Backbone as a chain_set.jsonl record, in Angstrom:
{"seq": "IYAAELVRRELANGGAQNCLVILNTIQEALDLLSLIATAPWAAGYRHFHLSTNLRPKDRRRILEEIGASPNGAILVATQVVEAGLDFSFDVVLRALGPLDSIVQAAGRCNRHGAGARGRVRILNLSGNSGTTVYGNVHMDVATSLYREISGRAVPEPEVQRLVFRYFQELKCRISQD", "coords": {"N": [[-3.557, -2.627, 15.216], [-3.276, 0.073, 14.877], [-3.123, 0.394, 12.044], [-5.701, -0.431, 11.25], [-7.249, 1.528, 12.491], [-6.315, 3.761, 11.123], [-7.276, 3.201, 8.554], [-10.031, 3.431, 9.093], [-10.174, 6.186, 9.801], [-9.303, 7.421, 7.417], [-11.304, 6.654, 5.622], [-13.485, 7.859, 6.805], [-12.946, 10.57, 6.644], [-13.041, 13.14, 4.246], [-14.671, 11.966, 2.287], [-13.994, 9.489, 1.092], [-14.666, 6.465, -0.607], [-13.68, 3.957, -0.918], [-10.909, 1.756, -0.13], [-7.545, 0.753, -0.375], [-5.229, -1.351, 1.077], [-1.907, -2.161, 1.333], [0.225, -4.538, 2.453], [3.319, -5.941, 3.735], [3.529, -8.698, 4.216], [1.748, -11.824, 3.952], [0.612, -12.725, 6.337], [0.426, -10.351, 7.86], [-1.457, -8.998, 6.304], [-3.696, -10.702, 6.506], [-4.145, -10.578, 9.269], [-4.774, -7.834, 9.614], [-7.069, -7.666, 7.996], [-8.78, -9.283, 9.493], [-9.074, -7.717, 11.827], [-10.364, -5.464, 10.735], [-12.68, -6.612, 9.655], [-14.129, -7.268, 11.919], [-14.648, -4.885, 13.084], [-16.972, -2.465, 14.199], [-17.351, -0.037, 12.725], [-16.763, -0.778, 10.143], [-18.816, -2.179, 9.051], [-20.443, -1.389, 6.916], [-18.94, -1.786, 4.661], [-17.575, -3.8, 2.033], [-15.317, -6.433, 2.451], [-12.142, -7.471, 1.358], [-9.505, -9.75, 0.477], [-6.35, -10.146, -0.998], [-3.698, -12.113, -2.042], [-0.754, -14.092, -2.656], [-1.337, -16.485, -1.484], [-3.78, -17.337, -2.215], [-5.687, -19.243, -4.548], [-5.271, -18.919, -8.1], [-7.799, -18.813, -9.468], [-9.485, -18.019, -7.408], [-8.437, -15.509, -6.802], [-9.046, -14.197, -9.21], [-11.87, -14.233, -9.092], [-12.336, -12.582, -6.859], [-11.225, -10.193, -7.799], [-13.017, -9.68, -9.879], [-15.359, -9.239, -8.382], [-14.66, -6.916, -6.958], [-14.243, -5.182, -9.104], [-16.813, -5.049, -10.138], [-18.247, -3.61, -8.265], [-16.774, -1.176, -7.062], [-17.059, 0.845, -5.122], [-17.434, 1.248, -1.635], [-15.694, -0.7, -0.805], [-13.078, -2.436, 0.874], [-9.902, -3.374, 0.382], [-7.49, -5.53, 1.408], [-4.25, -6.343, 0.951], [-1.293, -7.96, -0.405], [1.852, -7.322, -2.056], [1.042, -8.307, -4.476], [-0.882, -6.85, -5.818], [0.311, -4.642, -6.892], [1.107, -4.273, -9.532], [-0.198, -4.489, -12.831], [-2.964, -4.392, -12.413], [-5.989, -2.786, -13.094], [-7.352, -1.016, -11.251], [-8.933, 1.462, -9.242], [-8.577, 3.285, -6.319], [-9.837, 5.346, -3.697], [-8.314, 5.875, -1.467], [-5.071, 4.853, -0.693], [-3.128, 2.867, 1.293], [0.099, 2.079, 2.105], [2.383, -0.202, 3.356], [5.6, 0.578, 4.622], [8.138, 0.141, 2.323], [10.336, -0.749, -0.41], [10.983, 2.11, -2.446], [10.165, 2.016, -5.129], [8.125, 0.141, -4.999], [6.269, 1.503, -3.456], [5.633, 3.6, -5.177], [4.458, 2.109, -7.234], [2.21, 1.18, -5.835], [0.942, 3.617, -5.392], [0.02, 4.101, -7.905], [-2.425, 2.901, -7.974], [-4.179, 4.602, -6.915], [-6.789, 6.79, -7.304], [-6.713, 6.282, -10.03], [-7.904, 6.785, -12.508], [-8.373, 9.448, -12.508], [-10.811, 10.432, -11.667], [-13.274, 12.257, -9.877], [-12.525, 13.49, -6.559], [-9.135, 14.303, -5.596], [-7.043, 11.569, -4.928], [-5.684, 9.876, -1.995], [-2.546, 8.907, -0.752], [-0.908, 7.056, 1.643], [1.891, 6.292, 3.658], [2.611, 3.573, 5.658], [4.355, 3.13, 8.554], [4.989, 0.498, 10.027], [5.299, -1.386, 13.085], [7.747, -3.911, 13.805], [9.596, -6.128, 11.638], [9.01, -6.691, 9.006], [9.34, -5.585, 6.419], [12.118, -5.586, 6.011], [12.58, -8.315, 6.15], [11.245, -9.21, 3.855], [12.258, -7.601, 1.726], [14.949, -7.086, 2.195], [17.914, -5.737, 3.841], [19.314, -3.507, 2.656], [17.592, -2.227, 0.746], [15.477, -1.544, 2.454], [16.753, 0.05, 4.392], [17.504, 2.314, 2.888], [14.976, 3.175, 1.996], [13.742, 3.696, 4.472], [15.299, 5.785, 5.415], [14.665, 7.835, 3.554], [11.941, 7.983, 4.076], [11.896, 9.035, 6.66], [12.63, 11.652, 6.131], [10.383, 12.701, 4.845], [8.234, 12.169, 6.431], [5.064, 12.74, 7.835], [4.215, 14.834, 6.228], [2.729, 16.2, 3.24], [3.748, 15.206, -0.001], [4.646, 16.724, -2.897], [4.261, 15.9, -6.411], [6.584, 16.597, -8.104], [8.622, 16.457, -6.199], [8.493, 13.783, -5.509], [9.551, 12.589, -7.772], [12.225, 13.43, -7.537], [12.887, 12.141, -5.15], [12.67, 9.445, -5.905], [14.746, 9.296, -7.784], [16.949, 9.852, -6.073], [16.678, 7.663, -4.351], [17.273, 5.43, -6.032], [19.88, 6.093, -6.79], [21.186, 6.007, -4.312], [20.738, 3.321, -3.665], [22.233, 2.102, -5.688], [24.846, 2.867, -4.98], [25.036, 1.727, -2.387], [24.543, -1.025, -2.859], [26.67, -1.706, -4.529], [28.743, -1.389, -2.749], [28.115, -3.281, -0.795]], "CA": [[-4.699, -1.773, 15.517], [-2.969, 1.372, 14.279], [-3.487, 0.391, 10.627], [-7.167, -0.486, 11.153], [-7.752, 2.851, 12.867], [-5.991, 4.665, 10.027], [-8.259, 2.922, 7.499], [-11.293, 4.04, 9.532], [-10.069, 7.649, 9.694], [-9.203, 7.82, 6.006], [-12.622, 6.491, 5.01], [-14.424, 8.807, 7.427], [-12.584, 11.941, 6.262], [-12.848, 13.482, 2.839], [-15.587, 11.317, 1.363], [-13.474, 8.303, 0.426], [-15.631, 5.378, -0.66], [-12.995, 2.674, -0.92], [-9.552, 1.834, 0.393], [-6.615, -0.342, -0.63], [-4.117, -1.418, 2.025], [-0.91, -3.128, 0.882], [1.167, -4.868, 3.522], [4.481, -6.672, 3.236], [3.415, -10.155, 4.345], [0.403, -12.394, 3.931], [0.087, -12.76, 7.697], [0.023, -8.988, 8.227], [-2.696, -8.693, 5.585], [-4.787, -11.475, 7.107], [-4.405, -10.034, 10.608], [-5.483, -6.561, 9.471], [-8.414, -7.952, 7.495], [-9.551, -9.789, 10.625], [-9.423, -6.566, 12.663], [-11.334, -4.631, 10.025], [-13.938, -7.355, 9.486], [-14.866, -7.312, 13.187], [-14.838, -3.519, 13.584], [-18.328, -1.958, 13.912], [-17.338, 1.018, 11.721], [-16.543, -1.344, 8.81], [-19.964, -3.011, 8.682], [-21.006, -0.948, 5.644], [-17.975, -2.018, 3.582], [-17.234, -5.179, 1.671], [-13.912, -6.66, 2.785], [-11.501, -8.425, 0.458], [-8.085, -10.044, 0.69], [-5.638, -10.714, -2.143], [-2.278, -12.42, -1.879], [-0.375, -15.295, -3.4], [-1.802, -17.703, -0.835], [-5.06, -17.689, -2.834], [-5.591, -19.856, -5.865], [-5.524, -17.932, -9.163], [-9.225, -18.664, -9.77], [-10.082, -17.249, -6.32], [-8.014, -14.114, -7.012], [-9.851, -13.661, -10.321], [-13.232, -14.01, -8.598], [-12.299, -11.4, -5.988], [-11.008, -9.036, -8.672], [-14.288, -9.427, -10.565], [-16.286, -8.648, -7.411], [-14.239, -5.538, -6.699], [-14.486, -4.436, -10.332], [-18.257, -4.866, -10.339], [-18.75, -2.571, -7.351], [-15.6, -0.714, -6.329], [-17.393, 1.704, -3.983], [-17.779, 0.499, -0.444], [-14.792, -1.843, -0.696], [-11.767, -2.361, 1.522], [-9.054, -4.472, -0.075], [-6.241, -5.674, 2.152], [-3.501, -7.211, 0.045], [0.164, -7.894, -0.421], [2.4, -6.695, -3.26], [0.443, -8.914, -5.662], [-1.751, -5.874, -6.492], [1.044, -3.424, -7.258], [1.281, -4.128, -10.976], [-1.068, -5.265, -13.686], [-4.382, -4.266, -12.103], [-6.537, -1.494, -13.476], [-8.318, -0.604, -10.242], [-8.708, 2.779, -8.687], [-9.069, 3.437, -4.954], [-9.783, 6.722, -3.196], [-7.229, 5.923, -0.496], [-4.134, 3.725, -0.713], [-2.188, 2.82, 2.406], [1.153, 1.121, 1.742], [3.418, -0.406, 4.363], [6.919, 1.006, 4.178], [8.864, -0.836, 1.52], [11.145, -0.056, -1.408], [10.275, 3.247, -3.023], [9.497, 1.64, -6.37], [6.876, -0.524, -4.614], [5.348, 2.548, -3.001], [5.172, 4.287, -6.382], [3.514, 1.193, -7.883], [0.971, 1.216, -5.046], [0.306, 4.913, -5.641], [-0.639, 3.989, -9.205], [-3.778, 2.366, -7.774], [-4.939, 5.657, -6.241], [-7.45, 7.68, -8.262], [-6.024, 5.888, -11.263], [-8.554, 7.321, -13.694], [-8.535, 10.88, -12.345], [-12.222, 10.761, -11.45], [-13.605, 12.735, -8.538], [-11.525, 14.21, -5.761], [-7.777, 13.773, -5.608], [-6.85, 10.46, -4.009], [-4.666, 10.03, -0.95], [-1.632, 7.784, -0.533], [-0.227, 7.163, 2.929], [2.873, 5.247, 3.948], [2.499, 3.066, 7.024], [5.606, 2.644, 9.129], [4.499, -0.437, 11.025], [6.311, -2.005, 13.943], [8.179, -5.214, 13.308], [10.69, -6.109, 10.681], [8.557, -7.416, 7.826], [9.925, -5.026, 5.2], [13.485, -6.083, 5.889], [12.492, -9.75, 5.875], [10.792, -9.412, 2.485], [13.032, -6.879, 0.72], [16.367, -7.032, 2.534], [18.392, -4.589, 4.618], [19.742, -2.339, 1.888], [16.413, -1.537, 0.218], [14.689, -0.972, 3.542], [17.515, 1.137, 5.015], [17.4, 3.495, 2.028], [13.571, 3.615, 2.041], [13.487, 4.254, 5.799], [15.979, 7.081, 5.464], [13.845, 8.791, 2.81], [10.673, 8.117, 4.791], [12.105, 9.958, 7.79], [12.668, 13.015, 5.582], [9.074, 13.177, 4.395], [7.207, 11.738, 7.379], [4.161, 13.731, 8.4], [3.855, 15.932, 5.336], [2.368, 15.855, 1.864], [4.89, 15.299, -0.917], [4.182, 17.01, -4.263], [4.818, 14.99, -7.413], [7.981, 16.855, -8.506], [9.525, 15.962, -5.155], [8.499, 12.323, -5.604], [10.523, 12.259, -8.814], [13.568, 13.602, -6.962], [13.089, 11.082, -4.162], [12.901, 8.203, -6.634], [16.1, 9.386, -8.313], [17.868, 9.683, -4.937], [16.546, 6.296, -3.865], [18.023, 4.518, -6.879], [21.293, 6.452, -6.685], [21.672, 5.473, -3.035], [20.772, 1.858, -3.8], [23.367, 1.752, -6.543], [26.059, 3.012, -4.157], [25.017, 0.767, -1.284], [24.651, -2.392, -3.346], [28.026, -1.925, -5.015], [29.599, -1.505, -1.559], [27.787, -4.52, -0.085]], "C": [[-4.5, -0.401, 14.892], [-3.428, 1.42, 12.822], [-5.002, 0.362, 10.451], [-7.779, 0.869, 11.485], [-7.462, 3.865, 11.758], [-6.943, 4.443, 8.844], [-9.583, 3.594, 7.853], [-11.261, 5.547, 9.339], [-10.046, 8.105, 8.248], [-10.547, 7.693, 5.294], [-13.628, 7.49, 5.555], [-14.175, 10.24, 6.971], [-12.501, 12.079, 4.751], [-13.687, 12.698, 1.848], [-15.04, 10.118, 0.614], [-14.496, 7.177, 0.499], [-14.976, 4.0, -0.646], [-11.541, 2.863, -0.521], [-8.787, 0.568, 0.031], [-5.503, -0.244, 0.402], [-3.17, -2.502, 1.534], [0.115, -3.305, 1.989], [2.25, -5.792, 2.978], [4.365, -8.184, 3.324], [1.957, -10.585, 4.321], [-0.186, -12.364, 5.334], [-0.347, -11.382, 8.177], [-1.313, -8.63, 7.571], [-3.882, -9.438, 6.195], [-5.152, -10.947, 8.493], [-5.186, -8.722, 10.524], [-6.906, -6.789, 8.966], [-9.31, -8.456, 8.619], [-9.986, -8.659, 11.553], [-10.512, -5.714, 12.014], [-12.689, -5.332, 9.945], [-14.774, -7.382, 10.763], [-15.132, -5.924, 13.765], [-16.239, -3.016, 13.224], [-18.357, -0.907, 12.805], [-17.249, 0.467, 10.299], [-17.728, -2.162, 8.305], [-20.553, -2.63, 7.319], [-20.088, -1.171, 4.447], [-17.845, -3.504, 3.292], [-15.738, -5.329, 1.868], [-13.333, -7.743, 1.881], [-10.035, -8.6, 0.857], [-7.524, -10.619, -0.603], [-4.181, -10.925, -1.772], [-1.996, -13.707, -2.635], [-0.785, -16.574, -2.691], [-3.173, -18.142, -1.358], [-4.808, -18.331, -4.189], [-5.883, -18.796, -6.925], [-7.012, -17.748, -9.464], [-9.939, -17.886, -8.662], [-9.686, -15.78, -6.417], [-8.835, -13.472, -8.123], [-11.271, -13.34, -9.866], [-13.298, -12.749, -7.742], [-12.109, -10.14, -6.826], [-12.281, -8.679, -9.435], [-15.295, -8.772, -9.625], [-15.936, -7.19, -7.124], [-14.533, -4.67, -7.92], [-15.95, -4.138, -10.567], [-18.829, -3.785, -9.442], [-17.605, -2.059, -6.487], [-15.923, 0.158, -5.115], [-17.847, 0.845, -2.811], [-16.897, -0.707, -0.218], [-13.532, -1.485, 0.079], [-11.004, -3.59, 1.077], [-7.764, -4.44, 0.719], [-5.431, -6.727, 1.399], [-1.999, -7.148, 0.33], [0.577, -7.259, -1.744], [1.793, -7.242, -4.545], [-0.409, -7.918, -6.453], [-0.992, -4.67, -7.045], [1.21, -3.235, -8.764], [0.239, -4.978, -11.696], [-2.55, -5.197, -13.381], [-4.856, -2.864, -12.448], [-7.679, -1.111, -12.527], [-7.923, 0.74, -9.682], [-9.353, 2.861, -7.308], [-8.919, 4.886, -4.532], [-8.6, 6.915, -2.255], [-6.381, 4.673, -0.66], [-3.189, 3.892, 0.467], [-1.183, 1.73, 2.089], [2.146, 1.02, 2.879], [4.763, 0.013, 3.778], [7.635, -0.147, 3.494], [9.747, -0.072, 0.554], [10.332, 1.033, -2.101], [9.576, 2.896, -4.33], [8.194, 0.891, -6.086], [5.838, 0.491, -4.161], [4.786, 3.315, -4.196], [4.175, 3.409, -7.143], [2.167, 1.206, -7.167], [0.215, 2.515, -5.305], [-0.41, 4.926, -6.984], [-2.036, 3.404, -9.14], [-4.69, 3.4, -7.116], [-5.476, 6.648, -7.267], [-6.826, 7.512, -9.649], [-6.6, 6.548, -12.506], [-8.838, 8.821, -13.591], [-9.973, 11.321, -12.144], [-12.418, 11.271, -10.022], [-12.46, 13.475, -7.87], [-10.156, 13.532, -5.876], [-7.654, 12.674, -4.557], [-5.755, 10.741, -2.993], [-3.862, 8.746, -0.826], [-0.914, 8.046, 0.773], [0.753, 6.005, 3.065], [2.724, 4.874, 5.407], [3.864, 2.577, 7.48], [5.229, 1.763, 10.318], [5.641, -0.982, 11.877], [6.634, -3.395, 13.399], [9.203, -5.041, 12.208], [10.294, -6.738, 9.351], [9.165, -6.877, 6.531], [11.329, -5.539, 4.963], [13.489, -7.569, 5.551], [12.154, -9.997, 4.41], [11.773, -8.818, 1.468], [14.53, -6.799, 0.996], [16.763, -5.722, 3.194], [18.661, -3.348, 3.783], [18.535, -1.551, 1.385], [15.628, -0.852, 1.335], [15.433, 0.153, 4.264], [17.387, 2.425, 4.202], [15.969, 4.044, 2.072], [13.259, 4.275, 3.382], [14.119, 5.632, 5.945], [15.164, 8.157, 4.738], [12.512, 9.028, 3.51], [10.813, 9.111, 5.948], [12.115, 11.412, 7.316], [11.276, 13.558, 5.285], [7.954, 12.878, 5.381], [6.376, 12.918, 7.886], [3.798, 14.885, 7.483], [3.489, 15.401, 3.95], [3.576, 16.073, 0.966], [4.35, 15.55, -2.32], [4.911, 16.132, -5.283], [6.232, 15.331, -7.873], [8.993, 16.367, -7.456], [9.586, 14.437, -5.165], [9.518, 11.891, -6.65], [11.953, 12.377, -8.28], [13.885, 12.513, -5.943], [13.376, 9.741, -4.834], [14.322, 8.185, -7.201], [17.126, 9.162, -7.201], [17.866, 8.257, -4.409], [17.403, 5.345, -4.704], [19.513, 4.841, -6.903], [21.91, 5.859, -5.413], [21.738, 3.944, -3.076], [21.985, 1.409, -4.598], [24.673, 1.818, -5.749], [26.132, 1.936, -3.086], [25.202, -0.668, -1.755], [26.056, -2.678, -3.856], [29.012, -2.053, -3.859], [29.359, -2.813, -0.815], [28.207, -5.729, -0.897]], "O": [[-5.459, 0.216, 14.429], [-4.059, 2.393, 12.41], [-5.533, 1.061, 9.588], [-8.724, 1.304, 10.828], [-8.288, 4.738, 11.49], [-7.367, 5.407, 8.206], [-10.19, 4.253, 7.009], [-12.194, 6.127, 8.785], [-10.708, 9.081, 7.896], [-10.891, 8.529, 4.458], [-14.53, 7.92, 4.835], [-15.109, 11.041, 6.919], [-11.945, 11.218, 4.07], [-13.421, 12.769, 0.649], [-15.589, 9.759, -0.427], [-15.118, 6.96, 1.539], [-15.639, 2.994, -0.392], [-11.007, 3.971, -0.565], [-9.314, -0.541, 0.119], [-4.905, 0.817, 0.583], [-3.586, -3.644, 1.339], [0.781, -2.357, 2.405], [2.111, -6.356, 1.893], [5.04, -8.891, 2.576], [1.055, -9.806, 4.63], [-1.353, -12.016, 5.508], [-1.381, -11.256, 8.832], [-2.186, -8.035, 8.203], [-4.952, -8.859, 6.378], [-6.329, -10.876, 8.846], [-6.143, -8.516, 11.27], [-7.846, -6.167, 9.461], [-10.483, -8.089, 8.684], [-11.127, -8.637, 12.015], [-11.464, -5.298, 12.675], [-13.727, -4.704, 10.148], [-15.997, -7.507, 10.698], [-15.767, -5.797, 14.812], [-16.655, -3.127, 12.071], [-19.301, -0.885, 12.016], [-17.616, 1.156, 9.347], [-17.646, -2.775, 7.24], [-21.112, -3.49, 6.638], [-20.429, -0.782, 3.33], [-17.985, -4.347, 4.178], [-14.972, -4.443, 1.492], [-13.945, -8.789, 1.666], [-9.424, -7.731, 1.478], [-8.146, -11.476, -1.23], [-3.519, -10.026, -1.254], [-2.904, -14.329, -3.185], [-0.6, -17.658, -3.243], [-3.668, -19.204, -0.981], [-3.845, -18.004, -4.882], [-6.66, -17.874, -6.678], [-7.446, -16.62, -9.695], [-10.899, -17.166, -8.94], [-10.503, -14.9, -6.145], [-9.271, -12.329, -7.991], [-11.814, -12.291, -10.216], [-14.217, -11.942, -7.889], [-12.767, -9.129, -6.582], [-12.586, -7.5, -9.616], [-16.008, -7.851, -10.025], [-16.819, -6.336, -7.056], [-15.018, -3.547, -7.782], [-16.297, -3.098, -11.127], [-19.792, -3.114, -9.814], [-17.47, -2.449, -5.327], [-15.136, 0.204, -4.17], [-18.55, -0.151, -2.981], [-17.29, -1.642, 0.479], [-12.995, -0.385, -0.045], [-11.408, -4.717, 1.36], [-7.035, -3.448, 0.706], [-5.877, -7.863, 1.232], [-1.526, -6.393, 1.179], [-0.261, -6.72, -2.467], [2.021, -6.674, -5.613], [-0.635, -8.123, -7.646], [-1.607, -3.767, -7.612], [1.435, -2.112, -9.213], [-0.15, -6.046, -11.222], [-3.335, -5.885, -14.034], [-4.194, -1.876, -12.126], [-8.817, -0.91, -12.951], [-6.749, 1.109, -9.65], [-10.531, 2.544, -7.147], [-7.989, 5.573, -4.955], [-7.965, 7.97, -2.24], [-6.908, 3.564, -0.754], [-2.538, 4.925, 0.619], [-1.561, 0.586, 1.833], [2.693, 2.029, 3.324], [5.024, -0.176, 2.59], [7.721, -1.255, 4.022], [9.893, 1.143, 0.687], [9.129, 0.88, -2.313], [8.501, 3.425, -4.612], [7.247, 1.0, -6.865], [4.652, 0.343, -4.457], [3.6, 3.642, -4.224], [3.164, 3.905, -7.641], [1.114, 1.237, -7.805], [-1.01, 2.513, -5.424], [-1.355, 5.692, -7.171], [-2.758, 3.407, -10.137], [-5.842, 3.104, -6.798], [-4.711, 7.267, -8.007], [-6.472, 8.478, -10.324], [-5.869, 6.84, -13.452], [-9.468, 9.399, -14.478], [-10.314, 12.471, -12.424], [-11.799, 10.772, -9.082], [-11.561, 14.005, -8.523], [-10.05, 12.351, -6.207], [-8.113, 12.837, -3.426], [-5.002, 11.708, -3.113], [-4.415, 7.647, -0.798], [-0.374, 9.131, 0.988], [0.475, 4.883, 2.64], [2.712, 5.736, 6.286], [4.457, 1.701, 6.85], [5.16, 2.224, 11.457], [6.793, -1.032, 11.444], [5.867, -3.966, 12.624], [9.618, -3.925, 11.897], [11.149, -7.263, 8.638], [9.474, -7.659, 5.631], [11.687, -5.888, 3.839], [14.31, -8.026, 4.755], [12.717, -10.899, 3.789], [12.085, -9.456, 0.463], [15.301, -6.471, 0.094], [16.041, -4.727, 3.117], [18.27, -2.247, 4.17], [18.465, -0.338, 1.577], [15.171, 0.28, 1.179], [14.805, 1.115, 4.705], [17.184, 3.501, 4.764], [15.778, 5.255, 2.174], [12.583, 5.303, 3.423], [13.527, 6.534, 6.536], [14.995, 9.262, 5.253], [12.012, 10.153, 3.531], [9.926, 9.934, 6.171], [11.654, 12.301, 8.032], [11.025, 14.75, 5.459], [6.821, 13.31, 5.165], [6.91, 13.944, 8.306], [3.135, 15.827, 7.917], [3.889, 14.306, 3.555], [4.337, 17.022, 1.157], [3.67, 14.691, -2.881], [6.032, 15.683, -5.044], [7.037, 14.412, -8.025], [10.087, 15.92, -7.8], [10.63, 13.862, -4.86], [10.264, 10.935, -6.438], [12.791, 11.515, -8.546], [15.011, 12.021, -5.878], [14.235, 8.988, -4.375], [15.018, 7.174, -7.107], [18.061, 8.377, -7.363], [18.913, 7.709, -4.063], [18.168, 4.55, -4.158], [20.331, 3.929, -7.027], [23.001, 5.291, -5.439], [22.692, 3.348, -2.576], [22.673, 0.458, -4.229], [25.506, 0.916, -5.843], [27.174, 1.306, -2.901], [25.928, -1.442, -1.131], [26.581, -3.771, -3.642], [30.016, -2.755, -3.981], [30.294, -3.393, -0.263], [28.013, -6.864, -0.461]]}, "num_chains": 1, "name": "protein.A"}
């Protein structure tokens, strides 16, 4: 419910017309899409889901629909959308995961530099899906960095430093493990 409410707030504030939510598991994405699809506030938006549980031809059809009318769309997806798609969303919400995945997700936010500056938010959801998908080491390092930046805007130069620290810490941790 927290994620659905955050989508509502992000779309209501600042004139955002579309939103991408990337979650760590297919089930999380389907559950959130179900909540959004039944929410009265979301009636004016088209709702989409993308993940590897869809056939490639169905993914292509959905991508074509989103591309034809990106405004008024809410896409709830898994990591399948993090690379190789040339879509731009006003708001991107990404479940906590490895920092390189978060940076990839951010690449879908105001991708073409049109209009107002886009917003990227990290969702620290309950449960252990990030660890299940990415493993303990990646998630421990990401969680540690998330705690440092939680609740504040992070300027791009700081993102570069965080990415560097993330990979340095991973290198140390993986060599020890």
